[in-house]
Coordinates of C-alpha atoms and ligand atoms in Angstrom, one line a residue:
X726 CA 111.5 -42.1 -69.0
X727 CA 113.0 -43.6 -71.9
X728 CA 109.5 -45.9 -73.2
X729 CA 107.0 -42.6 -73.0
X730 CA 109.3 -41.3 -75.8
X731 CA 109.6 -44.4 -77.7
X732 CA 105.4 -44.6 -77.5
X733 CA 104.3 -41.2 -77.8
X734 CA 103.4 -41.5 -81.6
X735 CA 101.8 -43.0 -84.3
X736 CA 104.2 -45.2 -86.1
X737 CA 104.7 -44.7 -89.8
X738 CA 105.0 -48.1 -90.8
X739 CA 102.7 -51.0 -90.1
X740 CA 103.6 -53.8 -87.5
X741 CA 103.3 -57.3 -89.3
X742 CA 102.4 -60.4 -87.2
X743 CA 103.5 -63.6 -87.5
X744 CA 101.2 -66.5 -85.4
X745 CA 102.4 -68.8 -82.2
X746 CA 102.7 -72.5 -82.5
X747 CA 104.9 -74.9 -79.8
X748 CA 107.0 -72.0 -78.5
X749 CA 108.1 -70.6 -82.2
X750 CA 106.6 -68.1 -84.5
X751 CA 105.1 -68.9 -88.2
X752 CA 105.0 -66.1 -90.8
X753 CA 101.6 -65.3 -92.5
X754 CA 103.6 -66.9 -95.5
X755 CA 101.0 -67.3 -98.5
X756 CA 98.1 -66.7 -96.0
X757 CA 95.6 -63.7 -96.6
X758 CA 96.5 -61.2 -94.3
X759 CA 93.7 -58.4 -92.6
X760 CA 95.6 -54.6 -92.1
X761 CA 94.1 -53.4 -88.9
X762 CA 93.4 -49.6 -89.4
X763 CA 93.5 -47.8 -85.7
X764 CA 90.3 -45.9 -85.0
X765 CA 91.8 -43.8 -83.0
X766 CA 93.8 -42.2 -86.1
X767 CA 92.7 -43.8 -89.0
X768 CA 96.4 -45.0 -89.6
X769 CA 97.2 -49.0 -90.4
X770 CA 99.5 -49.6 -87.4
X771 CA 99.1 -53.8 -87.7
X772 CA 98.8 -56.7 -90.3
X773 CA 97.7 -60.2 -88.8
X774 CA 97.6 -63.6 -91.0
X775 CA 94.4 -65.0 -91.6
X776 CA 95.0 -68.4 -90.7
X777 CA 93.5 -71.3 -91.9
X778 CA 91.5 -75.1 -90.7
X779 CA 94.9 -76.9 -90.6
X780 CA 97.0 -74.0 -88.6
X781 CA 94.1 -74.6 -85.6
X782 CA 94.8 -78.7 -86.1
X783 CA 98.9 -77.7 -85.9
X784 CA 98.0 -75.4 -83.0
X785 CA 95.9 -78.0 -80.9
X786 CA 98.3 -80.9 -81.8
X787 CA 101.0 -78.9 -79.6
X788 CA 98.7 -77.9 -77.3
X789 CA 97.8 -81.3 -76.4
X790 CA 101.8 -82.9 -77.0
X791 CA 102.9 -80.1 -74.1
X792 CA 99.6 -81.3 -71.9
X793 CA 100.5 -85.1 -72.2
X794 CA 104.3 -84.1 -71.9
X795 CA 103.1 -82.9 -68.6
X796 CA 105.7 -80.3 -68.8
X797 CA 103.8 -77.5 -67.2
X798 CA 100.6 -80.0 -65.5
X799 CA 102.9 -81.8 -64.3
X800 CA 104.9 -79.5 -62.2
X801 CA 104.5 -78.2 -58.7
X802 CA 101.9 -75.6 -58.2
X803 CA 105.3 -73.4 -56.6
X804 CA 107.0 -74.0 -59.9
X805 CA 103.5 -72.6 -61.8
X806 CA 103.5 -69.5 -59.3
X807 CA 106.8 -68.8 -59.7
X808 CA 106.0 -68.6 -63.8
X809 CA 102.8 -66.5 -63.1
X810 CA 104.5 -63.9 -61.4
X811 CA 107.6 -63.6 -63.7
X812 CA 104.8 -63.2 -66.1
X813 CA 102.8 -60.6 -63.8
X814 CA 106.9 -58.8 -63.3
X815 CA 107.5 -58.1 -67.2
X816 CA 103.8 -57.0 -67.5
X817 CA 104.8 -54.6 -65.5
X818 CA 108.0 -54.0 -66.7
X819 CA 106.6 -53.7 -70.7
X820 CA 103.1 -52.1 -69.3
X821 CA 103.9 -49.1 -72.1
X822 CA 104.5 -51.3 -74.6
X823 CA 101.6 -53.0 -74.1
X824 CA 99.7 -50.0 -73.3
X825 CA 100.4 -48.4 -76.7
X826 CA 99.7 -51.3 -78.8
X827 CA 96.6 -51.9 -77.3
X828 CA 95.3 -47.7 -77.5
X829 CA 96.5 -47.9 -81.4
X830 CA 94.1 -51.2 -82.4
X831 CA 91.1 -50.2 -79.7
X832 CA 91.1 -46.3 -80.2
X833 CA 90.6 -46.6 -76.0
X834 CA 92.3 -43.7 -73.8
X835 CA 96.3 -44.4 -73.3
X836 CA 95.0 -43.7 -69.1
X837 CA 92.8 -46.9 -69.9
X838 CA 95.0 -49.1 -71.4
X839 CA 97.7 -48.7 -68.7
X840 CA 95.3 -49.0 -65.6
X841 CA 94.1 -52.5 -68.0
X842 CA 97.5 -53.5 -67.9
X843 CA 98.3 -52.7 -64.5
X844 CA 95.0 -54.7 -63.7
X845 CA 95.9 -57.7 -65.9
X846 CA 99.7 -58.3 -64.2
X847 CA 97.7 -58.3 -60.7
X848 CA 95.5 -61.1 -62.2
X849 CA 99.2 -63.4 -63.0
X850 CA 99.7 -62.5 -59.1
X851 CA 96.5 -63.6 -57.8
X852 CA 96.3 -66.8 -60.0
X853 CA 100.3 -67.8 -58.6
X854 CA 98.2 -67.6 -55.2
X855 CA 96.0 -70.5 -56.1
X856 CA 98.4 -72.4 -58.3
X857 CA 99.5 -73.2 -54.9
X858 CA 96.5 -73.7 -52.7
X859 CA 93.8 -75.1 -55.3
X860 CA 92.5 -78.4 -53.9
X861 CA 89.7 -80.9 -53.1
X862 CA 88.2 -82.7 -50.3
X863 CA 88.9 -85.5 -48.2
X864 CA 86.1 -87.6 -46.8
X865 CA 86.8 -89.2 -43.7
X866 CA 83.6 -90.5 -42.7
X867 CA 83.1 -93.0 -44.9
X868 CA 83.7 -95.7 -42.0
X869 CA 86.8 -97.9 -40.6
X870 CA 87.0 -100.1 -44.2
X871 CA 86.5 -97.3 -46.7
X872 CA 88.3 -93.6 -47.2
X873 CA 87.5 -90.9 -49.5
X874 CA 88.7 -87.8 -52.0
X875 CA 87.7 -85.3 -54.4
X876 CA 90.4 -83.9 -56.7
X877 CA 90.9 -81.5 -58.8
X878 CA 93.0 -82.0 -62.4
X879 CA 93.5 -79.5 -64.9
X880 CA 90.4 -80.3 -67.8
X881 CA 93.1 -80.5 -70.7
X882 CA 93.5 -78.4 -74.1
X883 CA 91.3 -75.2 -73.5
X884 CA 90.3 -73.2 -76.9
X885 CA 89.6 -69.4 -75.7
X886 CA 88.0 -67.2 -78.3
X887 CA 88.0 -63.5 -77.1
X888 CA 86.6 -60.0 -78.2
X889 CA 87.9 -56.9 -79.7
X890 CA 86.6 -54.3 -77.0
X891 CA 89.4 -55.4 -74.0
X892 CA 92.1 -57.9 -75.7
X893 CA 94.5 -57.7 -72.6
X894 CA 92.2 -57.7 -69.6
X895 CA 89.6 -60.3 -71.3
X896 CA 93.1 -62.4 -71.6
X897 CA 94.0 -61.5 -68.0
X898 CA 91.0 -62.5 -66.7
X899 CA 90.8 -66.3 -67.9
X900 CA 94.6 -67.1 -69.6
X901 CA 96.6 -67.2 -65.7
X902 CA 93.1 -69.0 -64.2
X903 CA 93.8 -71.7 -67.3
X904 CA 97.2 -72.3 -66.6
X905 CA 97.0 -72.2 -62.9
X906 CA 96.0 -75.6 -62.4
X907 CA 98.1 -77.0 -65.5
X908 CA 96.0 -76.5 -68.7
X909 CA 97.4 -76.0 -72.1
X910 CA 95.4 -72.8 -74.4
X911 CA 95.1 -72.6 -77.9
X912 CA 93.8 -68.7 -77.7
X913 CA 92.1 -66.6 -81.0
X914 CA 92.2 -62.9 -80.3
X915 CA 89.7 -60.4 -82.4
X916 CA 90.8 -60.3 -85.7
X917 CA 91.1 -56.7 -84.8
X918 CA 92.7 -56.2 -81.9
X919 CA 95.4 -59.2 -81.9
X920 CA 98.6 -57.5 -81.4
X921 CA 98.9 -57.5 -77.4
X922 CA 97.9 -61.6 -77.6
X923 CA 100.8 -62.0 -79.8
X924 CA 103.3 -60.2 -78.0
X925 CA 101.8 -61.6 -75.1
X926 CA 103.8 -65.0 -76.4
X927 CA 107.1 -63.6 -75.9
X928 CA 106.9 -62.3 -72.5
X929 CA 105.2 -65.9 -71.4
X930 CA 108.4 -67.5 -73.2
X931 CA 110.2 -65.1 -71.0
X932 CA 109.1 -66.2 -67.7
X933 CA 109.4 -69.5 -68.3
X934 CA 106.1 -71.2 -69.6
X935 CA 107.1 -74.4 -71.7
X936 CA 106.6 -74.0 -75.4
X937 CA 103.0 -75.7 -76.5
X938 CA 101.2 -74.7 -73.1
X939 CA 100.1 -71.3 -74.8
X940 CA 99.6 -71.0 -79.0
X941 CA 98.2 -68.1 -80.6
X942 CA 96.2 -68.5 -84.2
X943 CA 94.6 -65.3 -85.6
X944 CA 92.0 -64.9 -87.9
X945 CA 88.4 -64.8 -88.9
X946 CA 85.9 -66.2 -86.4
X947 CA 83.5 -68.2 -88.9
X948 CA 87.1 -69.8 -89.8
X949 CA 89.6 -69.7 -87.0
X950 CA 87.2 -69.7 -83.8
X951 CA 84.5 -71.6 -85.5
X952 CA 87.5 -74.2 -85.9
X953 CA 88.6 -74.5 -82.2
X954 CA 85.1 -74.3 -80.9
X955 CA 83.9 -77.8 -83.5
X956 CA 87.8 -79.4 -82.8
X957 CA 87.0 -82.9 -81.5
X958 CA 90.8 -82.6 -79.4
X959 CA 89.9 -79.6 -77.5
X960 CA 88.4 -80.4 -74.1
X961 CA 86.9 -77.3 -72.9
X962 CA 85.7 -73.7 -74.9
X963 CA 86.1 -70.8 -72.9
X964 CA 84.1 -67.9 -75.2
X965 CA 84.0 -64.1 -74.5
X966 CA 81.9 -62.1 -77.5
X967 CA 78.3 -61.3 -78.3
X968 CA 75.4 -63.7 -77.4
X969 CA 74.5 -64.1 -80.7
X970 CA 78.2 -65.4 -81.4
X971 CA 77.7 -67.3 -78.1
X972 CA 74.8 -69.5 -79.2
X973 CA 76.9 -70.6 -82.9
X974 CA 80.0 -71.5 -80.6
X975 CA 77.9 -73.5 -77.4
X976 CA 76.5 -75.4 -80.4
X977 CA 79.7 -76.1 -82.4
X978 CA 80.9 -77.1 -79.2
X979 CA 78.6 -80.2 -79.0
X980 CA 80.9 -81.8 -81.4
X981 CA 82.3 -83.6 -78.7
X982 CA 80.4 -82.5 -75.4
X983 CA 83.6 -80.0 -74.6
X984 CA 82.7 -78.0 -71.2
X985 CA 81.8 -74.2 -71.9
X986 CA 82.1 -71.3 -70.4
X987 CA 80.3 -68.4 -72.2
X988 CA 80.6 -64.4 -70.8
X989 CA 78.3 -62.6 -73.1
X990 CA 76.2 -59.0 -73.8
X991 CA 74.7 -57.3 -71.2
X992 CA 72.1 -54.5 -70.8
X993 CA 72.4 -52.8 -67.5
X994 CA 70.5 -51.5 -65.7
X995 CA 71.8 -48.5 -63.1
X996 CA 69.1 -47.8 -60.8
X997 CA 69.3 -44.3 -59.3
X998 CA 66.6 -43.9 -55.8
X999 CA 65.3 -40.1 -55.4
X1000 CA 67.5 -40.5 -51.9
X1001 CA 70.7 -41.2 -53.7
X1002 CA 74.0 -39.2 -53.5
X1003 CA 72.5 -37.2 -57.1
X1004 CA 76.2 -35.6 -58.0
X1005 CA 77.6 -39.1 -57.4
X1006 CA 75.1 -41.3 -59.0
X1007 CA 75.3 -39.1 -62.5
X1008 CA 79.3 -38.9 -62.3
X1009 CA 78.4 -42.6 -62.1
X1010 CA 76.1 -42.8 -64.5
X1011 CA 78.7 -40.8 -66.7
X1012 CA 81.2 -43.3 -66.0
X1013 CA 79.3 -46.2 -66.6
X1014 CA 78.0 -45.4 -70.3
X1015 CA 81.9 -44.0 -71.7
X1016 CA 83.9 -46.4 -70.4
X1017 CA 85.5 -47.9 -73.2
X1018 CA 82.9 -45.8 -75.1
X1019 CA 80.3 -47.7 -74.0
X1020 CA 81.6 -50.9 -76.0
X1021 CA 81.7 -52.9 -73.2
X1022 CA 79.7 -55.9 -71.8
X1023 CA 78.8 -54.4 -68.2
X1024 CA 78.0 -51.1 -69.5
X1025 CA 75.3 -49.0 -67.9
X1026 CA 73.5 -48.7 -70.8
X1027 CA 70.0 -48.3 -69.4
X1028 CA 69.2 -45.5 -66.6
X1029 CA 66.1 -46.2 -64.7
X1030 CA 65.6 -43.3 -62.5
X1031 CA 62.5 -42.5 -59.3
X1032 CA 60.4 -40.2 -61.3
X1033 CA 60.2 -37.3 -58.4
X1034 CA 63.7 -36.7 -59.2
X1035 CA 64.4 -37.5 -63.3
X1036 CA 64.1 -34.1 -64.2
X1037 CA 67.6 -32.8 -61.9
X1038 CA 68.9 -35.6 -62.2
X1039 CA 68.8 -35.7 -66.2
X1040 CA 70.3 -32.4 -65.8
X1041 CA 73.0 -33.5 -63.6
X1042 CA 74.0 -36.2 -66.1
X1043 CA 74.0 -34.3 -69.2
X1044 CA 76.6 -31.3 -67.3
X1045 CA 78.8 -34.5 -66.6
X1046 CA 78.3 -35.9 -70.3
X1047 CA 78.9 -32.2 -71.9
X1048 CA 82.4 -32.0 -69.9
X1049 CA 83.6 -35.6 -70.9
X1050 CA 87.3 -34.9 -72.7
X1051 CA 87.0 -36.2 -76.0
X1052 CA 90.6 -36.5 -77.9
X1053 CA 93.9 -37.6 -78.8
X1054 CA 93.8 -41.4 -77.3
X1055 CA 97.7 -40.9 -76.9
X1056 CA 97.0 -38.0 -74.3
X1057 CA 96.5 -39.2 -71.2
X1058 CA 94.1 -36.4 -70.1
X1059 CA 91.6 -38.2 -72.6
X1060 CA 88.5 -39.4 -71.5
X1061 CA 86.5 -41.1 -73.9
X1062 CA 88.1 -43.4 -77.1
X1063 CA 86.9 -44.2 -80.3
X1064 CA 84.0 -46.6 -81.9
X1065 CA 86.2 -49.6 -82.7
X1066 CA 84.7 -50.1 -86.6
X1067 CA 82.7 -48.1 -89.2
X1068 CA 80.0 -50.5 -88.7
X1069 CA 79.7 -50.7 -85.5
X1070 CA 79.5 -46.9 -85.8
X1071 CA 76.8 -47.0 -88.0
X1072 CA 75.3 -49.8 -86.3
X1073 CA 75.0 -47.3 -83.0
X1074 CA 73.5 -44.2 -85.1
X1075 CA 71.3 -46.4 -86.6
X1076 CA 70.2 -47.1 -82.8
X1077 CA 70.1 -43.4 -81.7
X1078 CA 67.8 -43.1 -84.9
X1079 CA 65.9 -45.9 -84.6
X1080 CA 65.2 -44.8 -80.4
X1081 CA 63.8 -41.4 -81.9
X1082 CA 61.4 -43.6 -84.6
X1083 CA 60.3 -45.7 -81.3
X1084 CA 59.4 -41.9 -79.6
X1085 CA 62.2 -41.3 -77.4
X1086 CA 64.0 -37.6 -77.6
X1087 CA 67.9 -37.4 -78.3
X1088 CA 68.8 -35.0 -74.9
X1089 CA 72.3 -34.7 -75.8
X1090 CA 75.0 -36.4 -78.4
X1091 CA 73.9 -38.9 -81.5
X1092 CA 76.6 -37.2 -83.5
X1093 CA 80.0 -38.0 -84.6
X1094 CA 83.2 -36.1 -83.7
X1095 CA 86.4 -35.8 -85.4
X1096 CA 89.1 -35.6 -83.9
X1097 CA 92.8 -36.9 -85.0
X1098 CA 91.8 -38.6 -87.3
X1099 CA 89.7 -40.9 -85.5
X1100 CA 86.1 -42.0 -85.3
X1101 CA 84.3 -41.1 -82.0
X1102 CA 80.5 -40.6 -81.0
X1103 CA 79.6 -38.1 -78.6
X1104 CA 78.3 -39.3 -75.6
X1105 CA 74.2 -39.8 -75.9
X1106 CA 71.1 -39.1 -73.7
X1107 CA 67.7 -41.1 -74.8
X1108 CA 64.9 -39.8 -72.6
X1109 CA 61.7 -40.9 -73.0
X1110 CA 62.2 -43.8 -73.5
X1111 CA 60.1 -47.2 -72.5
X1112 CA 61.6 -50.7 -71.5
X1113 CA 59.7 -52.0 -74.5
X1114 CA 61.5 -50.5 -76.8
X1115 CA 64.1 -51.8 -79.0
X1116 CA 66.9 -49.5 -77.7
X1117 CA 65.8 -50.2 -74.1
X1118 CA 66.2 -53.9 -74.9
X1119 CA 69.1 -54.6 -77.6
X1120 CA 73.1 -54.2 -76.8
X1121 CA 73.9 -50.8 -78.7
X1122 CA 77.8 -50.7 -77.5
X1123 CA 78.6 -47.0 -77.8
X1124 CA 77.8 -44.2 -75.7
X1125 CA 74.1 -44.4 -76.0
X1126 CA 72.2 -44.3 -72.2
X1127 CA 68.4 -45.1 -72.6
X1128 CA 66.5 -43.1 -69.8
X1129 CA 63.6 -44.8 -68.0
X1130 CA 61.4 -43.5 -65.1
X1131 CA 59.9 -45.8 -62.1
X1132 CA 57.8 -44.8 -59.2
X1133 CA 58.3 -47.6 -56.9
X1134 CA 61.0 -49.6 -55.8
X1135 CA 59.3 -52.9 -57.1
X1136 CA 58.7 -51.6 -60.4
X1137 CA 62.0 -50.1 -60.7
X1138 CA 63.1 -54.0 -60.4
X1139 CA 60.8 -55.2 -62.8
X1140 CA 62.1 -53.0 -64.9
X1141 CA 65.6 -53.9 -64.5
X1142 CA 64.8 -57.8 -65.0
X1143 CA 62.5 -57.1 -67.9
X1144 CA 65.9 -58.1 -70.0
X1145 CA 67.0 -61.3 -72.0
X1146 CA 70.2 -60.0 -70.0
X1147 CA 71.6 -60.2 -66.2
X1148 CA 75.4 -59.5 -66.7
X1149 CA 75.9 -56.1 -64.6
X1150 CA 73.5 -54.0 -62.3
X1151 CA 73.9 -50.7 -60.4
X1152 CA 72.1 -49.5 -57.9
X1153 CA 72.6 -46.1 -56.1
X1154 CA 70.5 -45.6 -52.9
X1155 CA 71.6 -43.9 -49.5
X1156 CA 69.0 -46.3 -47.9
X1157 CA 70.7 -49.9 -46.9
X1158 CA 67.4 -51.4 -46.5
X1159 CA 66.4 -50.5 -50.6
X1160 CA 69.8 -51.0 -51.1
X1161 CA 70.2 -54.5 -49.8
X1162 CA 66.6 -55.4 -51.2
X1163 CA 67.0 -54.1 -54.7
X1164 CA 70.5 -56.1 -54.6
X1165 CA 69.0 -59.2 -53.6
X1166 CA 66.4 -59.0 -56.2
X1167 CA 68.2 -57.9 -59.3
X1168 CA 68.6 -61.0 -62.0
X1169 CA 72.7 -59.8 -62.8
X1170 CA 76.1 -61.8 -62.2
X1171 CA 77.7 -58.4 -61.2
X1172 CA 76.0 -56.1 -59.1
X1173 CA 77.4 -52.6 -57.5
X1174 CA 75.6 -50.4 -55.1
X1175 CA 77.1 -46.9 -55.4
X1176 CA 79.8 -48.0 -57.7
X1177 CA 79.7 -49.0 -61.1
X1178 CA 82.3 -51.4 -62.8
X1179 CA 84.6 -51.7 -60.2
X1180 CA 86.2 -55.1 -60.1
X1181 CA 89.4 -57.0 -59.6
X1182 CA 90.8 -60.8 -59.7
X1183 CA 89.4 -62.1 -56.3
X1184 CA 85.6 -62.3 -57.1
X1185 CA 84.1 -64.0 -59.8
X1186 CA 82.3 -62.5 -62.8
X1187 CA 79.4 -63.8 -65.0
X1188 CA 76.0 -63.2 -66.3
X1189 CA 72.2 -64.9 -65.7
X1190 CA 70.1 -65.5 -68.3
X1191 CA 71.5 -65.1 -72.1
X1192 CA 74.5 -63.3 -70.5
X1193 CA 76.4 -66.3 -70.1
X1194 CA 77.3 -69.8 -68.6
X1195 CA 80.0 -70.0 -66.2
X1196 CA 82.1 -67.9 -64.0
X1197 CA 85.5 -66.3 -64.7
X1198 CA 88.1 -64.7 -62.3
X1199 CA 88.1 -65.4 -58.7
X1200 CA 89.1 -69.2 -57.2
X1201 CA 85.7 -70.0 -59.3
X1202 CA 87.8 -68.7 -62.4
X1203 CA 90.2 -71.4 -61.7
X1204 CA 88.2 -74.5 -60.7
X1205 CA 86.0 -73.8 -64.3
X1206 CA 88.6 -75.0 -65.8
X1207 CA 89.5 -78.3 -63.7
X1208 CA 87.8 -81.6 -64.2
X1209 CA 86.8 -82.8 -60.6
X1210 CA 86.9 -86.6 -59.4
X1211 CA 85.8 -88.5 -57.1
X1212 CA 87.4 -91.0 -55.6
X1213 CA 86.7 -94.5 -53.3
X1214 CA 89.7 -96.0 -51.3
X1215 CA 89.1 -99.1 -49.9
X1216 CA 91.2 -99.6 -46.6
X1217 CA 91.6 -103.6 -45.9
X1218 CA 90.6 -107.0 -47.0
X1219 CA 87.7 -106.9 -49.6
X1220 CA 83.9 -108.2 -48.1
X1221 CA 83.8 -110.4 -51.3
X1222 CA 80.4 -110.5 -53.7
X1223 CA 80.7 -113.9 -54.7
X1224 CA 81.4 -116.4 -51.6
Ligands
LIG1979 P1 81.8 -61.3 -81.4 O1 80.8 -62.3 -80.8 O2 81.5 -60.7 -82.7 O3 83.2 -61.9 -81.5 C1 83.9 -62.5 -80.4 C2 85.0 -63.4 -80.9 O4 84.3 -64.6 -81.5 C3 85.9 -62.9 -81.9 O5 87.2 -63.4 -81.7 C4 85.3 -63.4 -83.2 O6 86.3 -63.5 -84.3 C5 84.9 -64.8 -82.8 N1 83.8 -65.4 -83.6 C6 83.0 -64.8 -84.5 N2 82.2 -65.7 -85.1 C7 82.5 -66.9 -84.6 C8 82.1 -68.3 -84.8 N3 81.1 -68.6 -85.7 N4 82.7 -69.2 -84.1 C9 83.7 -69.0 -83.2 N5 84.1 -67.7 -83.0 C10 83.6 -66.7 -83.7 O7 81.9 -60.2 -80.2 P2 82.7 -58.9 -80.3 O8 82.0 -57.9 -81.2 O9 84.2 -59.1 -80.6 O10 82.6 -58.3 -78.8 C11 81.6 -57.6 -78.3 C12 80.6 -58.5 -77.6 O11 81.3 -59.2 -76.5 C13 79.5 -57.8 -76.9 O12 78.3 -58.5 -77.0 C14 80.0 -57.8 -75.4 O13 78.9 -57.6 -74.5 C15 80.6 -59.1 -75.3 N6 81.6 -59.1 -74.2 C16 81.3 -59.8 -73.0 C17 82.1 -59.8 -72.0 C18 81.8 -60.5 -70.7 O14 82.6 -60.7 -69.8 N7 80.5 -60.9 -70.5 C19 83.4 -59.1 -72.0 C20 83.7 -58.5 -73.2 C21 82.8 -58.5 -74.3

């Protein structure tokens, strides 16, 4: 196959960006620029511009021209669909483009990056399903003189400011539920990971999407995001990140009352009952804390585990950790990628160190491997540890698994909810009545029993508590981002107030 050739290696030079404005492309010009080194192989493979205050003004301005030209709101949901799954076809078509682009900036496995993009086209599909179908209500029992609806309309210009940890699928999972009912986006990627975003703009133009419905500006977030999230013009903010990063935008976005939707960090919890599947539950335990090296939202990041079994199954968990292929991120037997920054790898050994101040034991990993050139972090075992503790209670975002005990199902829950957190839960039980009760009773917008992150477009996704406001993916993922009305008709001569 002609494309695995073509992506197989690190390229010698680095890929300069331009940004995306009403359909065309701008050079970084006299803009600062920001070299994106890969972690995977600590090579530059891209340079992004910085852009500025006025390039988010230009952005918006088209944003909002193509919304009032009502060149893609104003079109059939059919004619939408149709778009949506041209756009889900060349996804598909460019998947190992996309895939290698988005391994070189993230340092994740090339296996993960295609299954993402494989994932995000099915999200275009889904969303060309409700293009079609999305509607409101009709009230027909408002009596012979008087008829009612509720309508949905698309809320307007939407700012989305996403993360570095999954550019594509974080885009796939709220960019085809924006345009769906008709919204124009004015979209920031990570200043680190922006390349798939950008050449996300071409394939878009491809399948048909009118220039203005979809502008890319890259840069800083104090600059560039902080910009969209304060712009008076932009009618709704639609914010993927940290919580910390959440907070600054849901305030900026005050400027003018703009709706919000906010998916933030998580620490969750996997709960693993003595009468669980054991060899299951640790493979996936294992699972759960290295995926996407454990830089990611839902992340089972704390294990709380019935004390009459911790000691097999801690043993169980590290033989899966030891055999975890660490490696080339171009090889698609790899398993586990690379820490996406120097600091935030210094930010995770600080943790492991700082859990061993607190009293817990490093059972495996806290070390850094080397391998290609990359930065990595072996996976990491904290036992010992107690639900008060900072590492039990702060977003790490590696491969660090704190390891809590419990001896009854009720506090096993209290210890799960004892969180400023409720994104993602596990829970791992053979038992559908402890199953069904610990599912019920967990504080968490995403909750698997015997599973851990599995997910897909039709249900929606979103945390309690300081995890976030608002719910993406699903037909939920699509109405957030309509403005609904309600609407009076009167049927016949007016019963008049003044006789
Ligand atoms: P971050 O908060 O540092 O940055 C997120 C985005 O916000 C980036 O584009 C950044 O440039 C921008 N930004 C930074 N300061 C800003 C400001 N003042 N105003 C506006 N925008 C600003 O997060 P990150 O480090 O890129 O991503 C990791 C975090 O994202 C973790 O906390 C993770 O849990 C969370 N996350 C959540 C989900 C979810 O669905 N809940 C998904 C992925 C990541």
């Amino acid at each position: 196959m002609e494309h695995v050739t073509a992506f197989a290696a690190v390229p010698e030079t680095v890929r300069a960006f331009g940004f995306f404005i009403d359909g065309t492309w701008r050079d970084a010009a006299e803009r600062e620029t920001m070299v994106r080194r890969s972690p995977a192989f600590g090579r530059d493979v891209t340079s992004v511009a910085l852009c500025t205050r006025a390039d988010v003004d230009e952005a918006v301005a088209a944003a909002r021209k193509a919304f009032r030209a009502r060149s893609w709101a104003g079109i059939g949901g059919a004619d939408r669909a149709a778009v949506l799954l041209g756009v889900a076809r060349i996804i598909r078509q460019r998947a190992e483009e996309l895939a290698f682009w988005e391994t070189l900036e993230t340092g994740k496995p090339i296996s993960q990056s295609r299954a993402e993009i494989a994932d995000a086209a099915g999200h275009y599909e889904y969303c060309a399903g409700i293009a079609q179908s999305l509607s409101g209500e009709a009230f027909n029992t408002h009596g012979d003189d008087m008829f009612g609806v509720v309508t949905r309309e698309p809320v307007g210009v939407v700012g989305l400011i996403n993360p570095w940890n999954f550019p594509f699928i974080v885009l796939a999972e709220r960019l085809p539920y924006i345009l769906a009912s008709g919204n124009s986006v004015v979209v920031k990627p990570s200043e680190m990971t922006s390349a798939t975003t950008l050449m996300f703009a071409d394939l878009l133009k491809e399948a048909g999407l009118p220039d203005g419905v979809y502008n890319v500006v890259t840069g800083t977030g104090p600059v560039v995001g902080q910009a969209i999230a304060e712009h008076r013009d932009v009618d709704m903010i639609s914010f993927t990140g940290s919580t910390r990063t959440g907070e600054a935008v849901l305030k900026a976005s005050a400027s003018n009352f703009k709706k919000a939707s906010l998916e933030l960090g998580g620490k969750n919890p996997q709960i693993v009952f003595a009468d669980a599947d054991l060899d299951d539950a640790a493979d996936g335990v294992a699972f759960g804390l290295c995926f996407n090296a454990g830089q990611c939202c839902v992340s089972g990041s704390r294990l709380i585990v019935e004390e009459t079994v911790a000691e097999r199954f801690q043993a169980l968990v590290l033989d899966k950790l030891s055999r975890i292929r660490i490696g080339d991120c171009l090889d698609p037997e790899t398993q586990l990628g690379a820490i996406v920054s120097d600091q935030q790898c210094e930010k995770i050994l600080g943790y492991v160190k700082l859990g061993e101040e607190e009293g817990a034991t490093v059972a495996c990993g806290g070390n850094t491997v080397a391998v290609s050139g990359g930065r990595f972090i072996a996976p990491t075992l904290l036992t010992g540890v107690r639900n008060d503790m900072r590492v039990a209670r702060e977003e790490i975002f590696g491969p660090v698994l704190c390891m809590i005990t419990f001896s009854t199902a009720g506090e096993a829950l209290e210890i799960a909810n004892d969180s400023p957190y409720g994104l993602g839960a596990s829970i791992w039980t053979k038992d559908i009545d402890k199953a069904l009760r610990a599912m019920r009773g967990v504080q968490a917008g995403r909750t698997w029993v015997n599973t851990t992150i599995a997910g897909g477009p039709g249900q929606p996704v979103g945390g309690f508590k300081q995890s976030g406001i608002g719910r993406e993916g699903g037909r939920m993922g699509v109405e957030e981002y309509t403005e609904v009305k309600s609407v009076h008709i009167a049927i016949g001569k007016r019963k008049h107030w003044v006789t």
